Amino acid sequence: MTTTDLDQLSVNTIRTLSMDAVQQANSGHPGTPMAMAPVAYALWQKHLRYDPNDPVWPDRDRFVLSMGHASMLLYSLLHLAGVKAVNEKYEALGDLAVPLDEIKRFRQLESRCPGHPEYRWTSGIETTTGPLGQGYATSVGMAIASKWQASRYNKPGFDLFTHRVYALGGDGCMMEGLSHEAASLAGHLGLDNLCWIYDNNGITIEGHTALAFSEDVARRFTAYGWNVIRVGDANDLALLDRAYEDAQRIQGRPTLIIVDSHIGYGAPNKQDSHSAHGEPLGAEEIKLAKRFYGWPEDAQFLVPAGVADHFTKNMGARGASLRAQWMEKLARYRASHPDLAAELDLMQRRQLPEGWDKNLPSFPADAKGLAGRDASQKVLNALAQSVPWLMGGSADLAPSTKTRLTFEGAGDFSAENHGGRNFHFGIREHAMGAVINGMSLSKVRPYGSGFLIFSDYGKAPIRLAAIMEIPVVYVFTHDSIGVGEDGPTHQPIEQLAALRAIPGLITIRPADANEVTEAWRFLMPLRHEPVVLALTRQAMPTFDRSKYAAASGLARGAYILADCEGGKPEVILMGTGSEVSLCVAAHEELTAQGIRSRVVSMPSWEIFEHQAQEYRDTVLPPSVEARVSVEMGSTMGWSRYVGARGRMIGMKSFGASAPLPALLKHFGFTRENVVAAAKELISGAKKS
Ligand SMILES: Cc1ncc(C[n+]2csc(CCOP(=O)(O)OP(=O)(O)O)c2C)c(N)n1
Ligand SMILES: [Mg+2]
């Protein structure tokens, strides 16, 4: 790549747009877009296989800005490259994803240019970033998906999936433990379609990185099995070009390009200082920087003639031609491989094959019962045979979480086999979450699993999945003090409450094996909601559904499982998961004593909250104020359902290490206790 005046003009346009937008918003991060402009420019103009007219073309290269604070870099690129907006149905609207007016409204309410890049909100943003390290780790999932899709769908003469994934991060991304987990995994899996670019500017918020960071990053990545390249000057477009070429050439290893740069490049009083990181440069300093670039000092939001056109003629023309060839290939593929092509169509639209739920198991009544995790294993294996792009794994706990796909041909995803569907994420819960986010963003249907207690280790990507509205699935087992002897470190208390507090995330805690089936039946068609399944390690009785209500009630979040005869109930017993059987036992005893009680199985608060008020009032009639909740977790939040006069039986402390029967007695999860609470409430209600 020989640097032309137009190249330099384009780079400076990215810089000045970023500076002006941050100045106008009086908020944001100008220094890194100024420094990284040539690095991103060289990639987009010369290498990225991307058609701005179709930002959802399945085989486009992905560009992830892991350093989300440098969002103006990305918005400037999207604007100059002429990336088009798409609507929810993935139809290109013809409008720019990022018009100049939106850049002028950077960080304002409803602007397409929010503070950090948000997937789903701005076309062309591949994933939401901002929490440092997430973008890097998510890119690993995208690279995995690309490899898997290639393995399944590419056929001789039909290289449908060839795309690469580039992620640009900074010192913060490098320091976060998450990136270490993800880099270790990516190296292990030999993801040679992955390239991370590291902005080695030596500056973070508090000052020089020497304050906290002195390791040899290159040697670390070499040790992870990566190909490591150094570019000593972020302004050297020719060198950058060679680095990207090298990344594309190397086989069997991901590439890290370490780029030395100067934050705030060109701003005479701010360059190389942390003051260029997170505040506007100021009008005077902007003028000086513009002078340094040879830019009209007083011009603002200036896009010189020829810059957008330059993008169209290079990146745009290349992308359009690649996409056209791909579309033509896909048309021929439809003729020669119609079944696989049909799969692709469904996967891209997040739809399911016909008959996807026909083989789901139903479980006979059984007092001894089955653990939630064991039921889930059967359901998952049935589902995965009908939905070929359903895949996932565990953070080294599959033998416990029972998430392994055991049927023939499921295989293990490894460096040698990129077609496997069982993933070994290693003991890396945080990376697992980000990786399955990336897989989901590339449209396969992923799940991750572990112990519910360790959801804390991977909470950040769960939250991001909810923000992005992507349908990842978590299978979290060992969901209560029911784990027994492992003790307080392994017994989740506040985890359910914390997960329920995440907007948009659906938590489901099924009460028996048939509710597990119904949970999967409910969640599979979801296209925009992440789901956490909380499952027991220990057996739960499988209810006799001829005696009690059908498990399909799960689809409404809460339903009347057992009811009294002869008028409205005097008391409602409600619970989730393993505690529902306790409610049923108490209900039987109350019935024997002539007391009218109702049992409400409440596997999902979130689903229940989406039902009409009328239905909710049928399940929990406002006139029945005697209500008991039973859940082996924090009681936080249950008052919403038991009301001011209700009683919550739950955990108010950490658990303890002991055999389960002893724990149940110790913490009050006994039939007697539930019965006693119910009676007290009833007599209290009578008195008042
Ligand atoms: C997980 C996380 N922790 C903290 C922050 C707050 N934060 C935003 S940028 C930043 C410094 C990042 O430094 P670096 O990646 O080197 O970016 P540069 O200043 O070079 O642009 C911090 C701590 C964050 N966004 N995410
Ligand atoms: Mg830095």
XYZ file of C-alpha atoms and ligand atoms in Angstrom, residues 32 67 69 169-172 175 198-205 207 209 261 263 277, ligand 2:
22
model
C -7.464 6.857 20.845
C -11.894 -0.605 23.325
C -14.629 3.991 24.619
C -8.251 -3.411 21.840
C -6.081 -1.414 24.158
C -4.121 -1.732 27.356
C -7.312 -2.105 29.342
C -5.002 -6.257 31.397
C -3.371 -4.181 20.325
C -3.032 -0.438 20.725
C 0.150 -0.367 22.754
C 0.076 3.298 23.693
C 1.286 2.875 27.241
C -1.519 5.047 28.591
C -4.628 4.309 30.620
C -6.808 6.539 32.762
C -1.438 7.607 33.700
C 0.779 1.747 32.096
C 0.950 4.443 19.016
C -2.612 8.637 22.214
C -8.000 9.652 27.000
Mg -3.829 2.626 26.447
